[in-house]
Tab-separated table of C-alpha atoms in Angstrom:
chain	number	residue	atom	x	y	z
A	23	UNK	CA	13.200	13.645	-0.681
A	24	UNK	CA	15.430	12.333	2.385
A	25	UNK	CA	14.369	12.642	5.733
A	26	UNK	CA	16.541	12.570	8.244
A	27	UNK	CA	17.454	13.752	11.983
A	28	UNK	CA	17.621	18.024	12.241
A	29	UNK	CA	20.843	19.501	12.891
A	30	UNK	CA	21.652	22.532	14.261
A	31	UNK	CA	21.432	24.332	10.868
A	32	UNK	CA	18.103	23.419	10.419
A	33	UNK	CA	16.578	25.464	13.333
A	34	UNK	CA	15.768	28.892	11.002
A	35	UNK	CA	14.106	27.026	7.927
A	36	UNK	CA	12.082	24.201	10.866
A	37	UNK	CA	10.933	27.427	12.066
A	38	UNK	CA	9.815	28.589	8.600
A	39	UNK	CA	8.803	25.803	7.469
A	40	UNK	CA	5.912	25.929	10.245
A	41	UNK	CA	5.636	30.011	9.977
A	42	UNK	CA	4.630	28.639	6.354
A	43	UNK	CA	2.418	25.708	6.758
A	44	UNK	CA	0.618	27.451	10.029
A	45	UNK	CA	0.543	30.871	9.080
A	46	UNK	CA	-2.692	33.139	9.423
A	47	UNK	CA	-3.438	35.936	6.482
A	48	UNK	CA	-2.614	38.428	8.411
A	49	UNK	CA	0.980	37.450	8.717
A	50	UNK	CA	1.263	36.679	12.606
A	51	UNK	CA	3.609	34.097	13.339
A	52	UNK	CA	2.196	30.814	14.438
A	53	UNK	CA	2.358	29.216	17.870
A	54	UNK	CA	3.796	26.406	15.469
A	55	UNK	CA	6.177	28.244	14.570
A	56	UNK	CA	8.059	29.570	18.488
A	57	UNK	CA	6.839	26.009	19.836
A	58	UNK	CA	9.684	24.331	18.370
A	59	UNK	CA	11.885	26.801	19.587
A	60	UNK	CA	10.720	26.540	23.530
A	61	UNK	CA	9.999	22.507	22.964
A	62	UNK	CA	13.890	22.556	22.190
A	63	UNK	CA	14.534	24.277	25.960
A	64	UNK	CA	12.351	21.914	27.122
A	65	UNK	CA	13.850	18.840	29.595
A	66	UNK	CA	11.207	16.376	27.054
A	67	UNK	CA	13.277	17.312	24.060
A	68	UNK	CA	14.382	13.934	22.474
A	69	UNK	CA	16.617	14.910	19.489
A	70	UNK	CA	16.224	11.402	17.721
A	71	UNK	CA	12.301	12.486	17.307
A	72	UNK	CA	12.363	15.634	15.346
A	73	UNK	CA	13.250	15.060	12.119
A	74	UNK	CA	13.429	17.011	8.640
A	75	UNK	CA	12.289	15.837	4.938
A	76	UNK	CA	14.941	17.815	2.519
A	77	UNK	CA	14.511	18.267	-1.437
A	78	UNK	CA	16.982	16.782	-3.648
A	79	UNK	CA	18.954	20.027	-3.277
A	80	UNK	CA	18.941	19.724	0.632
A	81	UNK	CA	16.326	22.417	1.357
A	82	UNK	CA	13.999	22.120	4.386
A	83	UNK	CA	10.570	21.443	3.099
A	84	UNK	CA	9.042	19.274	6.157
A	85	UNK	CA	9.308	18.653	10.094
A	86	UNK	CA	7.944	16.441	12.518
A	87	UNK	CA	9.021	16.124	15.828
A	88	UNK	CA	8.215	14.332	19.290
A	89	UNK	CA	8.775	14.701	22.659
A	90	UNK	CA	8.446	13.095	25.941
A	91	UNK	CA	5.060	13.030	27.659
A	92	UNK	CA	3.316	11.640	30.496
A	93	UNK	CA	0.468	8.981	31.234
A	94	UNK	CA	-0.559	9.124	34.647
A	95	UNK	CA	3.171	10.614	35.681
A	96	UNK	CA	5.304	8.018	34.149
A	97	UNK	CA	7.458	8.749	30.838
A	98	UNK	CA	5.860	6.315	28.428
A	99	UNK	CA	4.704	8.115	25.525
A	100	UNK	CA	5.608	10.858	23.166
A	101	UNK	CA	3.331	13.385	22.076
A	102	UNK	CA	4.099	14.625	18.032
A	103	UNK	CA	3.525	17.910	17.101
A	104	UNK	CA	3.808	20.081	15.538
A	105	UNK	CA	4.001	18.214	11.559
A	106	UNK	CA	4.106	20.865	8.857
A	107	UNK	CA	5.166	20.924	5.644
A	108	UNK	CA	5.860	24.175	3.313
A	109	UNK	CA	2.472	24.879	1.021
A	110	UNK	CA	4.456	24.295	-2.225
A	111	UNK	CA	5.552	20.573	-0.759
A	112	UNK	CA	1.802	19.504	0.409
A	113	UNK	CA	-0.176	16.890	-0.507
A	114	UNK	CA	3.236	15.233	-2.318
A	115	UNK	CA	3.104	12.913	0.476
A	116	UNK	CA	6.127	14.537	2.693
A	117	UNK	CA	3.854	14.479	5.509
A	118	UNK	CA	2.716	10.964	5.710
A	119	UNK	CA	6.355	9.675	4.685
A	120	UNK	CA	7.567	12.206	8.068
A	121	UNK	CA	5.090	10.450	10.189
A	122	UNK	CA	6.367	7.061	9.225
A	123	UNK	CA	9.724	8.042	10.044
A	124	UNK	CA	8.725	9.339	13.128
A	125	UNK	CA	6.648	6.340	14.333
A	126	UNK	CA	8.952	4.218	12.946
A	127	UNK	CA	12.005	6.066	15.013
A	128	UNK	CA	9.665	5.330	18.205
A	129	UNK	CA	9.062	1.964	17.674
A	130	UNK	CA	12.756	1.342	17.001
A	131	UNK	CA	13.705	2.483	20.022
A	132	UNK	CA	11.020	0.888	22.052
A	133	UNK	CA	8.450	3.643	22.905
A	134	UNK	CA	5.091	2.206	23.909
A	135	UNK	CA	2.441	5.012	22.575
A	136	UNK	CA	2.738	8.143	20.604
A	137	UNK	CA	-0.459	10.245	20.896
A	138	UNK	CA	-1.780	13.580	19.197
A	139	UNK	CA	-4.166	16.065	18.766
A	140	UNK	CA	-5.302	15.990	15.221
A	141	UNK	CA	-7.995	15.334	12.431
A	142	UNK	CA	-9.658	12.304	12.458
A	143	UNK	CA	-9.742	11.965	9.218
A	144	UNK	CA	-5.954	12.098	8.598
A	145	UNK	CA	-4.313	10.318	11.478
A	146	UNK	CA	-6.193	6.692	11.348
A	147	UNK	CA	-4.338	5.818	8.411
A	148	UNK	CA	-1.281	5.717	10.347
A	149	UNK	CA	-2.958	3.669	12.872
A	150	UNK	CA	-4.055	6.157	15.333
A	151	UNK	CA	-6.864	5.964	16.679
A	152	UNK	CA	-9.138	7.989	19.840
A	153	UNK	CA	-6.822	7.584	22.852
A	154	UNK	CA	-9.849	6.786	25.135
A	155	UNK	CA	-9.673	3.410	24.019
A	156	UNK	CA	-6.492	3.003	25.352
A	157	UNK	CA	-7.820	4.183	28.538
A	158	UNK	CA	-5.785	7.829	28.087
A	159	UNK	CA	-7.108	10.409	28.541
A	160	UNK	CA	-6.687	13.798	27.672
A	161	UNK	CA	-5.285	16.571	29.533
A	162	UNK	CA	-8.011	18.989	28.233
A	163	UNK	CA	-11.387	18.706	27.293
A	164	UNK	CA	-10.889	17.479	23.975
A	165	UNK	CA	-13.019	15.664	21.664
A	166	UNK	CA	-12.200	12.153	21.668
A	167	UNK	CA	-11.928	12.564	18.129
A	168	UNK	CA	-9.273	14.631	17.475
A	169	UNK	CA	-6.864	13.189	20.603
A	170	UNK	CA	-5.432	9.959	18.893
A	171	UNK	CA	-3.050	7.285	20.266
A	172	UNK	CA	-0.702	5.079	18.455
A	173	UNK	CA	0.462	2.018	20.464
A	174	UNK	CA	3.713	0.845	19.259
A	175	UNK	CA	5.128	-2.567	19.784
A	176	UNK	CA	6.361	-2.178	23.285
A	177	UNK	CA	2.860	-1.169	24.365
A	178	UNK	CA	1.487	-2.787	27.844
A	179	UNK	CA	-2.023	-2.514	28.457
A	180	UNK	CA	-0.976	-1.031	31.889
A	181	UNK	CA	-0.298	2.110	30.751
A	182	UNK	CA	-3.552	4.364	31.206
A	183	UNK	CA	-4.243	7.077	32.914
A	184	UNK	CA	-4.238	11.434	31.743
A	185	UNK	CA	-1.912	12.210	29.611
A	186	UNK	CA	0.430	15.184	29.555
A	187	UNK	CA	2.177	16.994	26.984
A	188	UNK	CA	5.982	18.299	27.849
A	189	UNK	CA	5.723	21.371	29.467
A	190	UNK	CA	5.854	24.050	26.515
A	191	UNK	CA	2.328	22.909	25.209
A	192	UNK	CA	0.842	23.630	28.402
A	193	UNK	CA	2.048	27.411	27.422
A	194	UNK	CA	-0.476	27.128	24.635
Protein backbone atom coordinates (compact mmCIF):
# COMPACT_ATOMS: atom_id res chain seq x y z
CA UNK A 1 0.00 0.00 0.00
CA UNK A 2 1.39 3.70 -0.72
CA UNK A 3 -0.25 6.57 0.50
CA UNK A 4 0.21 9.54 -0.90
CA UNK A 5 -1.30 13.18 -1.74
CA UNK A 6 -4.85 12.86 -4.11
CA UNK A 7 -4.69 14.10 -7.48
CA UNK A 8 -7.19 15.18 -9.56
CA UNK A 9 -7.93 11.63 -10.83
CA UNK A 10 -8.66 10.47 -7.63
CA UNK A 11 -11.86 12.56 -7.01
CA UNK A 12 -14.52 9.63 -8.50
CA UNK A 13 -12.97 6.53 -6.57
CA UNK A 14 -12.34 9.21 -2.95
CA UNK A 15 -15.91 9.60 -3.53
CA UNK A 16 -16.53 5.83 -3.72
CA UNK A 17 -14.40 4.89 -1.56
CA UNK A 18 -16.62 6.77 1.19
CA UNK A 19 -20.10 5.85 -0.78
CA UNK A 20 -18.50 2.33 0.26
CA UNK A 21 -17.23 2.56 3.71
CA UNK A 22 -20.40 4.97 4.78
CA UNK A 23 -23.05 3.55 2.89
CA UNK A 24 -26.60 2.71 4.44
CA UNK A 25 -28.54 -0.70 3.15
CA UNK A 26 -30.72 1.00 1.42
CA UNK A 27 -28.24 2.37 -1.01
CA UNK A 28 -28.47 6.27 -0.27
CA UNK A 29 -25.36 7.95 -0.75
CA UNK A 30 -23.58 9.10 2.33
CA UNK A 31 -23.06 12.65 3.55
CA UNK A 32 -19.39 11.14 3.48
CA UNK A 33 -19.54 10.63 0.38
CA UNK A 34 -20.75 14.67 -1.31
CA UNK A 35 -18.71 16.16 1.79
CA UNK A 36 -15.55 15.74 0.09
CA UNK A 37 -16.86 17.12 -2.88
CA UNK A 38 -18.23 20.61 -1.19
CA UNK A 39 -15.06 20.47 1.47
CA UNK A 40 -13.02 20.73 -1.92
CA UNK A 41 -15.11 24.25 -2.81
CA UNK A 42 -14.50 25.13 0.43
CA UNK A 43 -11.84 28.33 1.17
CA UNK A 44 -10.40 25.57 4.31
CA UNK A 45 -9.41 23.11 1.64
CA UNK A 46 -5.64 22.37 2.28
CA UNK A 47 -4.61 19.96 -0.55
CA UNK A 48 -1.41 18.68 1.38
CA UNK A 49 -4.11 17.11 4.02
CA UNK A 50 -6.20 14.80 2.01
CA UNK A 51 -4.46 12.03 1.10
CA UNK A 52 -5.11 8.47 -0.60
CA UNK A 53 -3.72 4.81 0.43
CA UNK A 54 -3.47 2.91 -3.19
CA UNK A 55 -3.03 -1.05 -3.65
CA UNK A 56 -0.02 -2.30 -5.26
CA UNK A 57 -1.88 -1.90 -8.57
CA UNK A 58 -2.64 1.87 -7.82
CA UNK A 59 -6.34 1.50 -6.96
CA UNK A 60 -8.00 3.82 -4.41
CA UNK A 61 -8.77 1.80 -1.38
CA UNK A 62 -8.48 4.64 1.50
CA UNK A 63 -8.85 8.55 2.19
CA UNK A 64 -8.29 10.83 4.86
CA UNK A 65 -8.36 14.32 4.61
CA UNK A 66 -8.14 17.67 6.75
CA UNK A 67 -9.05 20.98 6.58
CA UNK A 68 -8.71 24.26 8.19
CA UNK A 69 -10.74 25.03 11.31
CA UNK A 70 -11.16 27.49 13.92
CA UNK A 71 -10.50 27.83 17.81
CA UNK A 72 -12.00 30.81 19.10
CA UNK A 73 -11.71 32.55 15.35
CA UNK A 74 -8.11 32.01 14.71
CA UNK A 75 -6.82 29.31 12.04
CA UNK A 76 -4.94 26.94 14.31
CA UNK A 77 -6.26 23.61 13.89
CA UNK A 78 -7.50 21.20 11.34
CA UNK A 79 -10.44 19.20 11.74
CA UNK A 80 -10.06 15.36 9.84
CA UNK A 81 -12.84 13.85 8.45
CA UNK A 82 -14.11 12.12 6.83
CA UNK A 83 -11.43 8.64 7.07
CA UNK A 84 -12.90 5.70 5.18
CA UNK A 85 -11.61 2.90 3.79
CA UNK A 86 -13.39 0.39 1.14
CA UNK A 87 -15.03 -2.78 3.26
CA UNK A 88 -12.74 -5.28 1.44
CA UNK A 89 -9.48 -3.06 2.71
CA UNK A 90 -10.70 -2.77 6.58
CA UNK A 91 -9.24 -3.78 9.48
CA UNK A 92 -5.73 -4.38 7.24
CA UNK A 93 -4.58 -1.41 8.99
CA UNK A 94 -5.04 1.25 5.93
CA UNK A 95 -6.82 3.36 8.28
CA UNK A 96 -4.49 3.76 11.12
CA UNK A 97 -1.38 3.92 8.61
CA UNK A 98 -3.78 7.10 6.76
CA UNK A 99 -4.06 8.73 10.07
CA UNK A 100 -0.36 8.63 10.66
CA UNK A 101 0.23 10.14 7.45
CA UNK A 102 -2.13 12.64 8.06
CA UNK A 103 -0.94 13.68 11.56
CA UNK A 104 2.31 13.26 10.55
CA UNK A 105 1.71 15.77 7.33
CA UNK A 106 0.36 18.31 10.14
CA UNK A 107 3.02 18.13 12.35
CA UNK A 108 5.51 18.54 9.50
CA UNK A 109 4.23 21.51 8.55
CA UNK A 110 3.74 22.98 11.93
CA UNK A 111 -0.03 22.73 12.75
CA UNK A 112 -0.71 23.02 16.46
CA UNK A 113 -4.00 20.65 16.99
CA UNK A 114 -5.96 18.39 14.79
CA UNK A 115 -9.34 17.54 16.39
CA UNK A 116 -12.33 15.09 15.48
CA UNK A 117 -15.45 13.70 16.09
CA UNK A 118 -15.03 10.03 16.56
CA UNK A 119 -15.06 6.76 18.74
CA UNK A 120 -13.34 6.80 21.74
CA UNK A 121 -12.26 3.73 21.51
CA UNK A 122 -10.38 4.10 18.19
CA UNK A 123 -8.84 7.54 18.18
CA UNK A 124 -6.69 7.45 21.66
CA UNK A 125 -4.30 5.25 20.14
CA UNK A 126 -3.23 7.91 17.92
CA UNK A 127 -2.99 10.18 20.78
CA UNK A 128 -6.23 11.88 20.74
CA UNK A 129 -7.78 12.47 23.39
CA UNK A 130 -11.39 14.60 24.68
CA UNK A 131 -10.71 18.14 23.41
CA UNK A 132 -12.09 19.64 26.69
CA UNK A 133 -8.90 19.11 28.17
CA UNK A 134 -7.36 21.27 25.93
CA UNK A 135 -9.81 23.80 26.88
CA UNK A 136 -11.76 23.37 23.18
CA UNK A 137 -14.67 23.09 22.99
CA UNK A 138 -17.08 21.88 20.71
CA UNK A 139 -19.20 23.62 18.35
CA UNK A 140 -22.20 21.32 19.15
CA UNK A 141 -23.36 19.59 21.98
CA UNK A 142 -21.24 16.73 21.73
CA UNK A 143 -20.16 14.23 24.13
CA UNK A 144 -16.82 14.95 25.30
CA UNK A 145 -16.12 11.58 24.34
CA UNK A 146 -16.40 11.35 20.93
CA UNK A 147 -14.83 15.17 20.14
CA UNK A 148 -11.00 14.38 20.40
CA UNK A 149 -7.96 16.69 20.03
CA UNK A 150 -4.51 15.89 18.97
CA UNK A 151 -1.91 18.55 19.92
CA UNK A 152 0.96 18.42 17.65
CA UNK A 153 4.36 19.78 18.35
CA UNK A 154 3.73 23.38 17.63
CA UNK A 155 0.91 23.36 20.18
CA UNK A 156 0.70 26.56 22.70
CA UNK A 157 -1.39 26.19 25.57
CA UNK A 158 -3.00 29.53 24.42
CA UNK A 159 -5.01 28.16 22.02
CA UNK A 160 -8.58 27.43 23.61
CA UNK A 161 -11.63 28.49 23.01
CA UNK A 162 -14.97 26.74 20.52
CA UNK A 163 -13.94 25.20 17.85
CA UNK A 164 -15.27 25.33 14.31
CA UNK A 165 -15.28 23.07 11.52
CA UNK A 166 -14.75 24.69 7.77
CA UNK A 167 -17.86 25.73 6.60
CA UNK A 168 -19.27 22.56 4.64
CA UNK A 169 -19.69 20.56 7.99
CA UNK A 170 -21.84 23.12 9.33
CA UNK A 171 -24.16 21.95 6.17
CA UNK A 172 -24.43 18.67 8.02
Amino acid sequence: MLIRRETPADVDAIRAVHAAAFGAPDGAVPIEATLVDALRADEGWLPAYSLVAADPDGQVVGHVVATRAQVSGQPVALGVGPLGVLPAWQRRGVGSALMHAVLGAADARDEPLVVLLGHPDYYPRFGFRPAVELGVTPPQPWGPQYFQARPLSAWRDSIRGEFRYAGPFDEL
